[in-house]
XYZ file of C-alpha atoms in Angstrom:
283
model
C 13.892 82.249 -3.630
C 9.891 81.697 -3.082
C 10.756 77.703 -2.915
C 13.788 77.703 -0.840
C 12.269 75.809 2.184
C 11.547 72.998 -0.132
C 14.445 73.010 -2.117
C 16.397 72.189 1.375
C 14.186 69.201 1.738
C 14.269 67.906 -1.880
C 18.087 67.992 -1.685
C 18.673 66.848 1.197
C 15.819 63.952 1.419
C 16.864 62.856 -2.583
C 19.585 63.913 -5.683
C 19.848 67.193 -7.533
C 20.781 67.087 -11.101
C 21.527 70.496 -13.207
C 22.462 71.551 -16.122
C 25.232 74.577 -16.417
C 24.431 77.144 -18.651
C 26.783 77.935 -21.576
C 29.329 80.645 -20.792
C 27.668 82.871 -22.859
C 24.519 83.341 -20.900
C 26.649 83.763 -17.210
C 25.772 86.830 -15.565
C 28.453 88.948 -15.379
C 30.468 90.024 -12.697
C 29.946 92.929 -10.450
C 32.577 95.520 -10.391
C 35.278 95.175 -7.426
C 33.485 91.426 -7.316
C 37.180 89.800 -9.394
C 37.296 86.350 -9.719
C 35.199 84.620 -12.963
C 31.368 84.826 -13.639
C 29.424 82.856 -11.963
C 27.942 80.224 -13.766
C 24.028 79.382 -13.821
C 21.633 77.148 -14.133
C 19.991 75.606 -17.452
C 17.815 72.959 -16.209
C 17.422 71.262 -12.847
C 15.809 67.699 -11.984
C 15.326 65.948 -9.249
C 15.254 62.416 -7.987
C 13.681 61.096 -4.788
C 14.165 57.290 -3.909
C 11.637 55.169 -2.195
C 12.193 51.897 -0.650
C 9.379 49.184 -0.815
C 6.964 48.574 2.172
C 8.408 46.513 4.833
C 8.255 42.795 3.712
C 7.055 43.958 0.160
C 10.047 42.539 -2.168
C 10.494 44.835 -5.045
C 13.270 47.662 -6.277
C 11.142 50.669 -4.858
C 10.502 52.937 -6.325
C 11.471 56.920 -7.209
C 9.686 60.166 -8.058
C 11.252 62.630 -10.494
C 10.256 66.652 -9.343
C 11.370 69.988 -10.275
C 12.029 69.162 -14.170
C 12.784 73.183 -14.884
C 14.256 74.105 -17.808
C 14.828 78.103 -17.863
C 13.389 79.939 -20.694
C 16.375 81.000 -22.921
C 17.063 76.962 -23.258
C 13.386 75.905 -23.752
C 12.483 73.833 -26.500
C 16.160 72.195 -27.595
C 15.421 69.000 -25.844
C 16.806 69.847 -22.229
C 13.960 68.538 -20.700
C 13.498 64.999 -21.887
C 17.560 64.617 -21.624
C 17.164 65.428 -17.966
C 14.060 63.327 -17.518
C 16.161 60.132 -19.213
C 19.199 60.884 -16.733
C 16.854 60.234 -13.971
C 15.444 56.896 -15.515
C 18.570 55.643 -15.961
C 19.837 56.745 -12.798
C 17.011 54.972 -10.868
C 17.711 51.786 -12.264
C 15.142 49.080 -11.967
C 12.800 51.198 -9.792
C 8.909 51.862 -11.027
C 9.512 56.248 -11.532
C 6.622 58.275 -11.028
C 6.253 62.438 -11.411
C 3.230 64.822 -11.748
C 2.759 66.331 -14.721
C 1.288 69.604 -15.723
C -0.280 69.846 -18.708
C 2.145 71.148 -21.175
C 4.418 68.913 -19.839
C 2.568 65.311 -20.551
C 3.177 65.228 -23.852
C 6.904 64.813 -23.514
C 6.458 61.856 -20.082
C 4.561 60.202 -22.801
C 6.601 60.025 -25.542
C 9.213 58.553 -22.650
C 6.554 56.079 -21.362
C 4.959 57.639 -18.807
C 0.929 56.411 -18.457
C -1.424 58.681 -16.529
C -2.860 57.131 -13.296
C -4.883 60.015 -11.384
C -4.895 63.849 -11.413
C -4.819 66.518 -8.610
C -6.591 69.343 -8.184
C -4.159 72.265 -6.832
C -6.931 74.205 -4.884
C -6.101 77.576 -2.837
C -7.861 80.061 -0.698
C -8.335 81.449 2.941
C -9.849 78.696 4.783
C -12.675 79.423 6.428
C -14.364 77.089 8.250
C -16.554 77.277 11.539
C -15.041 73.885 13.112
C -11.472 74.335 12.912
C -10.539 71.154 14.671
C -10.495 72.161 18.075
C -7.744 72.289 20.643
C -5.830 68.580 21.040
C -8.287 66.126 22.884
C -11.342 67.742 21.719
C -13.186 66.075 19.133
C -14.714 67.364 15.655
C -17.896 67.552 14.702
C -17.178 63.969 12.924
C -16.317 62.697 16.287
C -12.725 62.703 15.201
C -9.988 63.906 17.698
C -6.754 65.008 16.744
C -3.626 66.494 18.591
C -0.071 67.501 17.675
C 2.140 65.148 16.354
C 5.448 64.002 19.440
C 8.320 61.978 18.500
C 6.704 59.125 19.796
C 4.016 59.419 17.390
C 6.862 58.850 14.567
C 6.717 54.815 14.520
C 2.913 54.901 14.169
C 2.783 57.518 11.267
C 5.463 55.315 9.393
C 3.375 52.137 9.502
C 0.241 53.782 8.576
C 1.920 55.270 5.757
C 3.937 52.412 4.452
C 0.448 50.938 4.131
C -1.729 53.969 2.580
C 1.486 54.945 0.041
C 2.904 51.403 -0.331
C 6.585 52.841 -0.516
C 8.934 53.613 2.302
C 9.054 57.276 2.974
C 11.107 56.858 6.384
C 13.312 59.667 5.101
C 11.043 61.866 4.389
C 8.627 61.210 7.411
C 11.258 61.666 10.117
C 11.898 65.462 8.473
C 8.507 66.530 8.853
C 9.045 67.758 12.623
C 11.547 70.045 11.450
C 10.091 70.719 7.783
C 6.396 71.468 8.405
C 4.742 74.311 10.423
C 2.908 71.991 12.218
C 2.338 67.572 12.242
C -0.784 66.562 13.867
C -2.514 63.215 14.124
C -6.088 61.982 14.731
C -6.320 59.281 17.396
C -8.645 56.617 17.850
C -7.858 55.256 21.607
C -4.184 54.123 21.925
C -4.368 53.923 17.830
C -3.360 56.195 15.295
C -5.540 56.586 12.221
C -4.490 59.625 9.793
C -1.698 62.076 10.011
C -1.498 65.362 8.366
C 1.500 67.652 7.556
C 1.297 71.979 7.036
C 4.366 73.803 5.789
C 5.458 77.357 3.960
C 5.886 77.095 0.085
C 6.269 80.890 -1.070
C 3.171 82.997 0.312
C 1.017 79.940 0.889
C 0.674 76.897 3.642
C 0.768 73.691 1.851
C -0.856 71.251 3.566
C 0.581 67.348 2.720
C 1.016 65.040 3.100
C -2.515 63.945 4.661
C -2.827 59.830 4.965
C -6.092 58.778 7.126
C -8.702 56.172 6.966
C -11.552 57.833 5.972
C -12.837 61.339 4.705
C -14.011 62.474 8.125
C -10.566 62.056 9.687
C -8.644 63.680 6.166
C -10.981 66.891 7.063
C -10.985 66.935 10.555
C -7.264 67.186 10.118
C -7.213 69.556 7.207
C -9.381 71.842 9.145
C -7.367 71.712 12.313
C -3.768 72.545 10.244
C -5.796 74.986 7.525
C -6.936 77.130 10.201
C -3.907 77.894 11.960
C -2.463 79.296 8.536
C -2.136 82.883 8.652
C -2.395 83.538 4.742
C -3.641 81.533 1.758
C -3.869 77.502 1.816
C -2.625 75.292 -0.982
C -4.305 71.867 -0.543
C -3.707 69.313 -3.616
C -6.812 67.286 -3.906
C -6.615 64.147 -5.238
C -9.564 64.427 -7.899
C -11.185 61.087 -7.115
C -11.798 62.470 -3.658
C -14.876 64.647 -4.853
C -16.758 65.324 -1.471
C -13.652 66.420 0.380
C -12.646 68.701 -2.687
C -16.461 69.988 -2.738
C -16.069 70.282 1.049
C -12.690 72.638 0.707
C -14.446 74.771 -1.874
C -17.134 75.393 0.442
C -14.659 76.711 3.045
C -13.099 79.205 1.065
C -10.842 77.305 -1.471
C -10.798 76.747 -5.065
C -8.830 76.048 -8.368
C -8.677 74.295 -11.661
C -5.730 73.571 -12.242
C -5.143 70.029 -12.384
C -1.571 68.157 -12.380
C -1.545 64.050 -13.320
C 0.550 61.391 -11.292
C 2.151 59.363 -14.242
C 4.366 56.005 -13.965
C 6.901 54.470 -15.652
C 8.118 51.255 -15.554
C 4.806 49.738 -14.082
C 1.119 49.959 -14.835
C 0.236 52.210 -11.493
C 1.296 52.337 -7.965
C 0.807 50.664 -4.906
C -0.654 53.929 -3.200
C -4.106 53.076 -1.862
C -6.280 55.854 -3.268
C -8.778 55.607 -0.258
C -6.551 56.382 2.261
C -4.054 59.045 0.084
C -6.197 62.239 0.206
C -2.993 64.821 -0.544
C 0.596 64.025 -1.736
C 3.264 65.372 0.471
C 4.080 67.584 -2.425
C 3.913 67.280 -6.740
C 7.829 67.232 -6.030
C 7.366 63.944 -3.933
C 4.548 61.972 -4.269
């Protein structure tokens, strides 16, 4: 399965929900196999919790991800039945989800309002300041390094302030889920972190949290030139120089997915410092 590495860290890091196909559309069973046919999948969803910011009161929040519904099954109402399981399973928590666009049409009819659109670009990076080796600063002036353990407390706090949600549980995987975790350091102080990891025959690279555009592309072009194949980078469209700036190194798309919310009338992400979710499964 092209997805399987994230699939680990959406079930693990938040709650599967599927549908079983009817018995009539099991695939058989192979001869000498005995036993009774194994039964599929109809439609999968996903729900990822989110605690508020530290000292924020509030019920969190959740994202819903991986709404699939498999072919045979489309278009008897699958979909929005598995979409209102995971609103009533999240209780009072604001619920947010990227949408493509066939998709929008049904988040609205359950409430969903559009809040901002990504850009899903992808390419072979090319770029002829590539971030350097750790210590050595960009052309920006910006240095970054490898993310250590010790790191870990900083990222958290300067993400519980950028994304306004607590994403403890799915920051402390990122060692062990992404290719590589670096940081860009000001001093003794911390000031954007950036994420790279394997999604099917491309490097994803997200989440990327910093305080300014310099330091999002100083580590975007440290993590996108260490990929050996294509980059995926999902540009958050009101970020127009840095998406300008990957399409001049190699990258490029169209096609645009929009964060929707229900329950609320946006979120407390802080658009200037979110440059790239951590994926359109997660916020």
């Amino acid at each position: 399965m092209r997805e399987e590495h994230k699939w680990r860290l959406l079930l693990t890091a938040g709650r599967g929900y599927g549908v079983d196909a009817p018995h009539g559309d099991s695939p058989p069973v192979s001869p000498g196999q005995g036993g009774r046919p194994r039964r599929g999948l109809a439609g999968t969803v996903v729900l990822t919790p989110y605690g508020p910011s530290p000292g924020v009161p509030g019920a969190g929040a959740a994202c819903v991800g991986m709404v699939l519904v498999a072919e045979r099954h489309s278009r008897r109402g699958l979909g929005r039945r598995l979409v209102r399981h995971a609103l009533e399973e999240s209780g009072d928590a604001t619920v947010f989800l990227f949408a493509t666009g066939p998709g929008r049409p049904l988040y609205e009819k359950l409430g969903f309002v559009p809040v901002v659109s990504v850009d899903m670009l992808t390419g072979h990076f090319s770029c002829p300041c590539p971030g350097g080796a750790d210590g050595h600063a960009s052309d920006a002036g910006v240095i970054v390094r490898a993310a250590t353990a010790a790191d870990l407390p900083a990222v958290r706090a300067l993400d519980a302030a950028a994304f306004g949600l607590d994403r403890s549980h799915l920051l402390v995987r990122l060692p062990s889920f992404a290719d590589h975790f670096a940081v860009a350091v000001s001093g003794d102080r911390i000031t954007g972190y950036a994420a790279a990891w394997p999604n099917g025959r491309a490097t994803v690279i997200g989440p990327v949290v910093a305080g300014d555009r310099a330091t999002a592309q100083a580590l975007t072009a440290r993590l996108a030139s260490r990929a050996a194949g294509p980059v995926r980078f999902d540009a958050y469209t009101h970020h127009r120089e840095l998406a300008s700036w990957l399409r001049a190194h190699g990258l490029d798309g169209g096609f645009l997915c929009t964060l929707m919310v229900h329950g609320a009338p946006g979120t407390p992400m802080d658009p200037d410092r979110c440059f790239a979710p951590y994926s359109v499964a997660l916020g």
